[in-house]
Amino acid sequence: EPEVTQTPSHQVTQMGQEVILRCVPISNHLYFYWYRQILGQKVEFLVSFYNNEISEKSEIFDDQFSVERPDGSNFTLKIRSTKLEDSAMYFCASSGGTGALSGANVLTFGAGSRLTVL
Amino acid sequence: QQQVKQSPQSLIVQKGGISIINCAYENTAFDYFPWYQQFPGKGPALLIAIRPDVSEKKEGRFTISFNKSAKQFSLHIMDSQPGDSATYFCAARGRYNQGGKLIFGQGTELSVKP
């Protein structure tokens, strides 16, 4: 079964450092997302990406965050200068098969990248 | 209001019992309501979903009941098994949101005792 792959599984960084989290979405999907989950809390939307641009972002996704699809397979989340409160599990997700609206509904999540900011 | 409120926060059920998790929303523009199951160390995985034009959807032991007028929906797990022990999230998507952004509830940690 196709899956979303995320690396690294766990990253520890110092406050103020830049972090890049990487994702390989399902190959024929069109929509890409980043969500985060602070320990014990709900899953929160960060950003959605379609047709090589951000289609929507939350208030959490401030100027410290950026996303990129540098090639045909990878989707990255960059946090420019990490803060303690950025510590969370970051999930990449993708959706949308060959253009049917219903395909956009089914988000497939990766296993997550745990970010710990010290 | 872009919130989805979920209860209870945690639930303990005996094997073979029925697990019921409830969610409520305010935004009438939501038109798609999925439930996700998350095991420790894993990402959420789609379990079952419903659109507001039906009142119930059943897939195996899992049933979503939907009350459009009350703006509530619930997940029922029949014959609950220890393997069902996980965190369950309800979610909703806006009708005009083509990008598939989901608003998640707070999650319910289900523990099924043997």
PDB file of C-alpha atoms in Angstrom:
ATOM      1  CA  GLU A   1       0.000   0.000   0.000  1.00  0.00           C
ATOM      2  CA  PRO A   2       1.364   3.454  -0.886  1.00  0.00           C
ATOM      3  CA  GLU A   3       2.615   5.438   2.066  1.00  0.00           C
ATOM      4  CA  VAL A   4       3.930   8.840   3.009  1.00  0.00           C
ATOM      5  CA  THR A   5       7.528   8.698   4.169  1.00  0.00           C
ATOM      6  CA  GLN A   6       9.034  11.195   6.592  1.00  0.00           C
ATOM      7  CA  THR A   7      12.608  11.807   7.685  1.00  0.00           C
ATOM      8  CA  PRO A   8      14.088  12.154  10.185  1.00  0.00           C
ATOM      9  CA  SER A   9      11.949  10.251  12.649  1.00  0.00           C
ATOM     10  CA  HIS A  10      13.415  12.278  15.509  1.00  0.00           C
ATOM     11  CA  GLN A  11      15.513  15.433  15.515  1.00  0.00           C
ATOM     12  CA  VAL A  12      16.964  17.231  18.489  1.00  0.00           C
ATOM     13  CA  THR A  13      18.107  20.797  17.929  1.00  0.00           C
ATOM     14  CA  GLN A  14      19.179  23.843  19.838  1.00  0.00           C
ATOM     15  CA  MET A  15      16.909  26.842  20.077  1.00  0.00           C
ATOM     16  CA  GLY A  16      17.600  29.254  17.223  1.00  0.00           C
ATOM     17  CA  GLN A  17      18.840  26.595  14.835  1.00  0.00           C
ATOM     18  CA  GLU A  18      17.301  25.887  11.451  1.00  0.00           C
ATOM     19  CA  VAL A  19      15.544  22.572  10.900  1.00  0.00           C
ATOM     20  CA  ILE A  20      14.378  20.931   7.711  1.00  0.00           C
ATOM     21  CA  LEU A  21      11.870  18.105   7.870  1.00  0.00           C
ATOM     22  CA  ARG A  22      11.474  16.001   4.785  1.00  0.00           C
ATOM     23  CA  CYS A  23       8.575  14.110   3.305  1.00  0.00           C
ATOM     24  CA  VAL A  24       7.990  11.939   0.295  1.00  0.00           C
ATOM     25  CA  PRO A  25       4.239  12.061  -0.446  1.00  0.00           C
ATOM     26  CA  ILE A  26       2.344   9.384  -2.327  1.00  0.00           C
ATOM     27  CA  SER A  27       3.456   9.670  -5.919  1.00  0.00           C
ATOM     28  CA  ASN A  28       0.210  10.530  -7.714  1.00  0.00           C
ATOM     29  CA  HIS A  29      -1.157  12.824  -5.028  1.00  0.00           C
ATOM     30  CA  LEU A  30      -1.704  16.500  -5.766  1.00  0.00           C
ATOM     31  CA  TYR A  31      -2.194  18.097  -2.357  1.00  0.00           C
ATOM     32  CA  PHE A  32       0.405  18.203   0.372  1.00  0.00           C
ATOM     33  CA  TYR A  33       0.123  19.226   3.988  1.00  0.00           C
ATOM     34  CA  TRP A  34       2.007  19.720   7.173  1.00  0.00           C
ATOM     35  CA  TYR A  35       0.318  19.256  10.512  1.00  0.00           C
ATOM     36  CA  ARG A  36       1.783  19.254  13.967  1.00  0.00           C
ATOM     37  CA  GLN A  37       0.834  17.621  17.228  1.00  0.00           C
ATOM     38  CA  ILE A  38       2.196  18.881  20.495  1.00  0.00           C
ATOM     39  CA  LEU A  39       2.493  16.000  22.956  1.00  0.00           C
ATOM     40  CA  GLY A  40      -0.923  14.914  24.185  1.00  0.00           C
ATOM     41  CA  GLN A  41      -2.789  17.521  22.179  1.00  0.00           C
ATOM     42  CA  LYS A  42      -4.798  17.553  18.991  1.00  0.00           C
ATOM     43  CA  VAL A  43      -3.449  17.511  15.490  1.00  0.00           C
ATOM     44  CA  GLU A  44      -3.171  21.089  14.186  1.00  0.00           C
ATOM     45  CA  PHE A  45      -3.113  22.218  10.568  1.00  0.00           C
ATOM     46  CA  LEU A  46      -0.060  24.195   9.511  1.00  0.00           C
ATOM     47  CA  VAL A  47      -0.123  24.536   5.737  1.00  0.00           C
ATOM     48  CA  SER A  48      -1.470  23.071   2.528  1.00  0.00           C
ATOM     49  CA  PHE A  49       0.353  23.111  -0.786  1.00  0.00           C
ATOM     50  CA  TYR A  50      -1.036  22.605  -4.260  1.00  0.00           C
ATOM     51  CA  ASN A  51       0.249  23.299  -7.725  1.00  0.00           C
ATOM     52  CA  ASN A  52       3.615  24.421  -6.362  1.00  0.00           C
ATOM     53  CA  GLU A  53       2.260  27.061  -4.063  1.00  0.00           C
ATOM     54  CA  ILE A  54       0.772  27.451  -0.622  1.00  0.00           C
ATOM     55  CA  SER A  55      -3.009  27.190  -0.853  1.00  0.00           C
ATOM     56  CA  GLU A  56      -3.735  27.831   2.802  1.00  0.00           C
ATOM     57  CA  LYS A  57      -1.833  28.344   6.022  1.00  0.00           C
ATOM     58  CA  SER A  58      -2.749  28.671   9.669  1.00  0.00           C
ATOM     59  CA  GLU A  59      -1.796  31.410  12.113  1.00  0.00           C
ATOM     60  CA  ILE A  60       0.832  29.032  13.463  1.00  0.00           C
ATOM     61  CA  PHE A  61       2.629  29.084  10.103  1.00  0.00           C
ATOM     62  CA  ASP A  62       4.415  32.394  10.546  1.00  0.00           C
ATOM     63  CA  ASP A  63       7.482  33.792   8.810  1.00  0.00           C
ATOM     64  CA  GLN A  64       9.714  31.265  10.579  1.00  0.00           C
ATOM     65  CA  PHE A  65       8.143  28.468   8.563  1.00  0.00           C
ATOM     66  CA  SER A  66       8.457  27.729   4.878  1.00  0.00           C
ATOM     67  CA  VAL A  67       7.615  24.818   2.622  1.00  0.00           C
ATOM     68  CA  GLU A  68       9.123  23.717  -0.625  1.00  0.00           C
ATOM     69  CA  ARG A  69       8.759  21.006  -3.202  1.00  0.00           C
ATOM     70  CA  PRO A  70      12.296  21.048  -4.547  1.00  0.00           C
ATOM     71  CA  ASP A  71      11.772  18.207  -6.994  1.00  0.00           C
ATOM     72  CA  GLY A  72       9.034  15.909  -8.161  1.00  0.00           C
ATOM     73  CA  SER A  73       9.028  13.741  -5.083  1.00  0.00           C
ATOM     74  CA  ASN A  74      10.082  15.621  -1.935  1.00  0.00           C
ATOM     75  CA  PHE A  75       8.118  18.082   0.169  1.00  0.00           C
ATOM     76  CA  THR A  76       9.968  19.900   2.930  1.00  0.00           C
ATOM     77  CA  LEU A  77       9.118  22.005   5.954  1.00  0.00           C
ATOM     78  CA  LYS A  78      11.774  24.442   7.114  1.00  0.00           C
ATOM     79  CA  ILE A  79      11.758  26.153  10.468  1.00  0.00           C
ATOM     80  CA  ARG A  80      14.210  28.993  10.216  1.00  0.00           C
ATOM     81  CA  SER A  81      14.963  29.708  13.878  1.00  0.00           C
ATOM     82  CA  THR A  82      13.476  27.135  16.193  1.00  0.00           C
ATOM     83  CA  LYS A  83      11.830  28.030  19.479  1.00  0.00           C
ATOM     84  CA  LEU A  84      11.136  25.823  22.477  1.00  0.00           C
ATOM     85  CA  GLU A  85       7.433  25.840  21.629  1.00  0.00           C
ATOM     86  CA  ASP A  86       8.169  24.330  18.216  1.00  0.00           C
ATOM     87  CA  SER A  87       8.802  21.013  19.955  1.00  0.00           C
ATOM     88  CA  ALA A  88       6.154  18.696  18.557  1.00  0.00           C
ATOM     89  CA  MET A  89       5.486  15.817  16.225  1.00  0.00           C
ATOM     90  CA  TYR A  90       5.256  17.084  12.669  1.00  0.00           C
ATOM     91  CA  PHE A  91       3.144  15.094  10.263  1.00  0.00           C
ATOM     92  CA  CYS A  92       3.270  15.317   6.519  1.00  0.00           C
ATOM     93  CA  ALA A  93       0.168  14.247   4.621  1.00  0.00           C
ATOM     94  CA  SER A  94      -0.896  14.028   1.021  1.00  0.00           C
ATOM     95  CA  SER A  95      -4.185  13.584  -0.782  1.00  0.00           C
ATOM     96  CA  GLY A  96      -5.836  13.639  -4.165  1.00  0.00           C
ATOM     97  CA  GLY A  97      -5.426  10.976  -6.796  1.00  0.00           C
ATOM     98  CA  THR A  98      -6.082  11.817 -10.393  1.00  0.00           C
ATOM     99  CA  GLY A  99      -8.239  14.857  -9.866  1.00  0.00           C
ATOM    100  CA  ALA A 100     -11.540  13.542  -8.499  1.00  0.00           C
ATOM    101  CA  LEU A 101     -12.758  15.815  -5.711  1.00  0.00           C
ATOM    102  CA  SER A 102     -13.337  12.878  -3.414  1.00  0.00           C
ATOM    103  CA  GLY A 103      -9.652  12.009  -3.653  1.00  0.00           C
ATOM    104  CA  ALA A 104      -8.743  15.275  -1.970  1.00  0.00           C
ATOM    105  CA  ASN A 105     -10.699  14.228   1.091  1.00  0.00           C
ATOM    106  CA  VAL A 106      -8.624  11.229   2.008  1.00  0.00           C
ATOM    107  CA  LEU A 107      -5.484  12.451   3.695  1.00  0.00           C
ATOM    108  CA  THR A 108      -2.757   9.891   4.141  1.00  0.00           C
ATOM    109  CA  PHE A 109      -0.393  10.781   6.949  1.00  0.00           C
ATOM    110  CA  GLY A 110       3.212   9.844   7.414  1.00  0.00           C
ATOM    111  CA  ALA A 111       4.513   8.427  10.691  1.00  0.00           C
ATOM    112  CA  GLY A 112       5.780  11.842  11.753  1.00  0.00           C
ATOM    113  CA  SER A 113       9.019  13.579  12.640  1.00  0.00           C
ATOM    114  CA  ARG A 114       9.484  14.311  16.308  1.00  0.00           C
ATOM    115  CA  LEU A 115      11.224  17.641  16.827  1.00  0.00           C
ATOM    116  CA  THR A 116      12.751  18.417  20.195  1.00  0.00           C
ATOM    117  CA  VAL A 117      14.063  21.940  20.708  1.00  0.00           C
ATOM    118  CA  LEU A 118      16.401  22.404  23.662  1.00  0.00           C
TER     119      LEU A 118
ATOM    120  CA  GLN B   1     -16.306  28.857  14.306  1.00  0.00           C
ATOM    121  CA  GLN B   2     -13.604  26.531  13.019  1.00  0.00           C
ATOM    122  CA  GLN B   3     -13.621  24.208  16.020  1.00  0.00           C
ATOM    123  CA  VAL B   4     -14.598  20.618  16.469  1.00  0.00           C
ATOM    124  CA  LYS B   5     -15.214  19.617  20.080  1.00  0.00           C
ATOM    125  CA  GLN B   6     -14.644  15.998  21.031  1.00  0.00           C
ATOM    126  CA  SER B   7     -15.528  14.008  24.121  1.00  0.00           C
ATOM    127  CA  PRO B   8     -14.650  12.147  26.214  1.00  0.00           C
ATOM    128  CA  GLN B   9     -10.940  12.785  26.525  1.00  0.00           C
ATOM    129  CA  SER B  10     -10.374   9.176  27.561  1.00  0.00           C
ATOM    130  CA  LEU B  11     -12.485   6.054  27.572  1.00  0.00           C
ATOM    131  CA  ILE B  12     -12.071   2.616  29.093  1.00  0.00           C
ATOM    132  CA  VAL B  13     -14.226  -0.181  27.745  1.00  0.00           C
ATOM    133  CA  GLN B  14     -14.325  -3.895  28.409  1.00  0.00           C
ATOM    134  CA  LYS B  15     -13.632  -6.271  25.553  1.00  0.00           C
ATOM    135  CA  GLY B  16     -16.846  -6.887  23.655  1.00  0.00           C
ATOM    136  CA  GLY B  17     -18.415  -3.636  24.784  1.00  0.00           C
ATOM    137  CA  ILE B  18     -19.467  -0.621  22.737  1.00  0.00           C
ATOM    138  CA  SER B  19     -17.179   2.409  22.574  1.00  0.00           C
ATOM    139  CA  ILE B  20     -18.868   5.716  21.829  1.00  0.00           C
ATOM    140  CA  ILE B  21     -17.021   8.940  21.053  1.00  0.00           C
ATOM    141  CA  ASN B  22     -18.847  12.176  20.374  1.00  0.00           C
ATOM    142  CA  CYS B  23     -18.029  15.292  18.395  1.00  0.00           C
ATOM    143  CA  ALA B  24     -19.813  18.588  17.881  1.00  0.00           C
ATOM    144  CA  TYR B  25     -19.239  21.428  15.465  1.00  0.00           C
ATOM    145  CA  GLU B  26     -20.653  24.885  14.805  1.00  0.00           C
ATOM    146  CA  ASN B  27     -19.642  25.674  11.254  1.00  0.00           C
ATOM    147  CA  THR B  28     -22.471  24.658   8.936  1.00  0.00           C
ATOM    148  CA  ALA B  29     -20.093  24.923   5.993  1.00  0.00           C
ATOM    149  CA  PHE B  30     -18.385  21.686   7.039  1.00  0.00           C
ATOM    150  CA  ASP B  31     -19.304  18.973   4.554  1.00  0.00           C
ATOM    151  CA  TYR B  32     -17.032  16.034   5.280  1.00  0.00           C
ATOM    152  CA  PHE B  33     -16.474  14.346   8.616  1.00  0.00           C
ATOM    153  CA  PRO B  34     -13.770  11.700   8.915  1.00  0.00           C
ATOM    154  CA  TRP B  35     -12.577   9.764  11.920  1.00  0.00           C
ATOM    155  CA  TYR B  36      -8.893   9.003  12.279  1.00  0.00           C
ATOM    156  CA  GLN B  37      -7.250   6.318  14.399  1.00  0.00           C
ATOM    157  CA  GLN B  38      -3.767   6.865  15.772  1.00  0.00           C
ATOM    158  CA  PHE B  39      -1.561   4.270  17.404  1.00  0.00           C
ATOM    159  CA  PRO B  40       1.419   5.363  19.526  1.00  0.00           C
ATOM    160  CA  GLY B  41       4.326   6.453  17.378  1.00  0.00           C
ATOM    161  CA  LYS B  42       2.274   6.434  14.202  1.00  0.00           C
ATOM    162  CA  GLY B  43       0.476   9.022  12.130  1.00  0.00           C
ATOM    163  CA  PRO B  44      -3.314   9.259  12.105  1.00  0.00           C
ATOM    164  CA  ALA B  45      -4.957   6.842   9.700  1.00  0.00           C
ATOM    165  CA  LEU B  46      -8.399   7.282   8.163  1.00  0.00           C
ATOM    166  CA  LEU B  47     -10.891   4.931   9.766  1.00  0.00           C
ATOM    167  CA  ILE B  48     -14.279   5.933   8.379  1.00  0.00           C
ATOM    168  CA  ALA B  49     -15.884   9.097   7.038  1.00  0.00           C
ATOM    169  CA  ILE B  50     -19.334  10.514   6.377  1.00  0.00           C
ATOM    170  CA  ARG B  51     -20.962  13.360   4.471  1.00  0.00           C
ATOM    171  CA  PRO B  52     -23.874  15.286   6.013  1.00  0.00           C
ATOM    172  CA  ASP B  53     -26.426  14.003   3.496  1.00  0.00           C
ATOM    173  CA  VAL B  54     -26.587  10.642   5.317  1.00  0.00           C
ATOM    174  CA  SER B  55     -27.378   9.948   8.953  1.00  0.00           C
ATOM    175  CA  GLU B  56     -25.346   6.801   9.403  1.00  0.00           C
ATOM    176  CA  LYS B  57     -22.454   4.965   7.844  1.00  0.00           C
ATOM    177  CA  LYS B  58     -21.279   1.545   8.869  1.00  0.00           C
ATOM    178  CA  GLU B  59     -18.056  -0.253   8.014  1.00  0.00           C
ATOM    179  CA  GLY B  60     -17.598  -3.501   9.873  1.00  0.00           C
ATOM    180  CA  ARG B  61     -17.633  -2.824  13.602  1.00  0.00           C
ATOM    181  CA  PHE B  62     -17.340   0.941  13.113  1.00  0.00           C
ATOM    182  CA  THR B  63     -20.385   3.182  12.668  1.00  0.00           C
ATOM    183  CA  ILE B  64     -20.675   6.942  12.331  1.00  0.00           C
ATOM    184  CA  SER B  65     -23.972   8.450  13.418  1.00  0.00           C
ATOM    185  CA  PHE B  66     -24.603  11.963  12.117  1.00  0.00           C
ATOM    186  CA  ASN B  67     -27.177  14.445  13.413  1.00  0.00           C
ATOM    187  CA  LYS B  68     -27.153  17.423  11.075  1.00  0.00           C
ATOM    188  CA  SER B  69     -29.707  19.501  12.996  1.00  0.00           C
ATOM    189  CA  ALA B  70     -27.789  19.094  16.249  1.00  0.00           C
ATOM    190  CA  LYS B  71     -24.427  19.498  14.490  1.00  0.00           C
ATOM    191  CA  GLN B  72     -23.132  16.402  16.186  1.00  0.00           C
ATOM    192  CA  PHE B  73     -21.602  13.158  15.033  1.00  0.00           C
ATOM    193  CA  SER B  74     -20.341  10.141  16.860  1.00  0.00           C
ATOM    194  CA  LEU B  75     -18.243   7.041  16.365  1.00  0.00           C
ATOM    195  CA  HIS B  76     -19.516   3.729  17.665  1.00  0.00           C
ATOM    196  CA  ILE B  77     -17.173   0.774  17.919  1.00  0.00           C
ATOM    197  CA  MET B  78     -19.128  -2.424  18.382  1.00  0.00           C
ATOM    198  CA  ASP B  79     -17.609  -5.497  20.009  1.00  0.00           C
ATOM    199  CA  SER B  80     -14.561  -3.455  21.041  1.00  0.00           C
ATOM    200  CA  GLN B  81     -11.277  -5.358  21.018  1.00  0.00           C
ATOM    201  CA  PRO B  82      -7.944  -4.731  22.756  1.00  0.00           C
ATOM    202  CA  GLY B  83      -6.485  -4.044  19.313  1.00  0.00           C
ATOM    203  CA  ASP B  84      -8.823  -1.062  19.044  1.00  0.00           C
ATOM    204  CA  SER B  85      -6.918   0.649  21.857  1.00  0.00           C
ATOM    205  CA  ALA B  86      -5.692   3.854  20.252  1.00  0.00           C
ATOM    206  CA  THR B  87      -6.387   7.567  20.095  1.00  0.00           C
ATOM    207  CA  TYR B  88      -9.346   8.530  17.942  1.00  0.00           C
ATOM    208  CA  PHE B  89      -9.769  11.929  16.333  1.00  0.00           C
ATOM    209  CA  CYS B  90     -12.850  13.280  14.686  1.00  0.00           C
ATOM    210  CA  ALA B  91     -12.311  15.923  12.039  1.00  0.00           C
ATOM    211  CA  ALA B  92     -14.195  18.159   9.651  1.00  0.00           C
ATOM    212  CA  ARG B  93     -13.537  19.828   6.336  1.00  0.00           C
ATOM    213  CA  GLY B  94     -15.076  22.992   4.957  1.00  0.00           C
ATOM    214  CA  ARG B  95     -17.286  22.756   1.878  1.00  0.00           C
ATOM    215  CA  TYR B  96     -15.324  25.373   0.027  1.00  0.00           C
ATOM    216  CA  ASN B  97     -11.950  24.080   1.038  1.00  0.00           C
ATOM    217  CA  GLN B  98     -10.669  22.392  -2.064  1.00  0.00           C
ATOM    218  CA  GLY B  99      -7.311  21.750  -0.517  1.00  0.00           C
ATOM    219  CA  GLY B 100      -8.587  19.203   1.965  1.00  0.00           C
ATOM    220  CA  LYS B 101      -7.586  21.035   5.149  1.00  0.00           C
ATOM    221  CA  LEU B 102      -9.008  19.183   8.140  1.00  0.00           C
ATOM    222  CA  ILE B 103      -9.950  20.591  11.522  1.00  0.00           C
ATOM    223  CA  PHE B 104      -9.346  17.973  14.188  1.00  0.00           C
ATOM    224  CA  GLY B 105     -11.016  17.389  17.514  1.00  0.00           C
ATOM    225  CA  GLN B 106      -8.990  17.068  20.682  1.00  0.00           C
ATOM    226  CA  GLY B 107      -8.770  13.275  20.524  1.00  0.00           C
ATOM    227  CA  THR B 108     -10.061  10.420  22.670  1.00  0.00           C
ATOM    228  CA  GLU B 109      -7.710   7.873  24.136  1.00  0.00           C
ATOM    229  CA  LEU B 110      -9.526   4.540  24.051  1.00  0.00           C
ATOM    230  CA  SER B 111      -8.378   1.618  26.150  1.00  0.00           C
ATOM    231  CA  VAL B 112     -10.112  -1.730  25.690  1.00  0.00           C
ATOM    232  CA  LYS B 113      -9.519  -4.078  28.621  1.00  0.00           C
ATOM    233  CA  PRO B 114      -9.365  -7.824  27.973  1.00  0.00           C
TER     234      PRO B 114
END
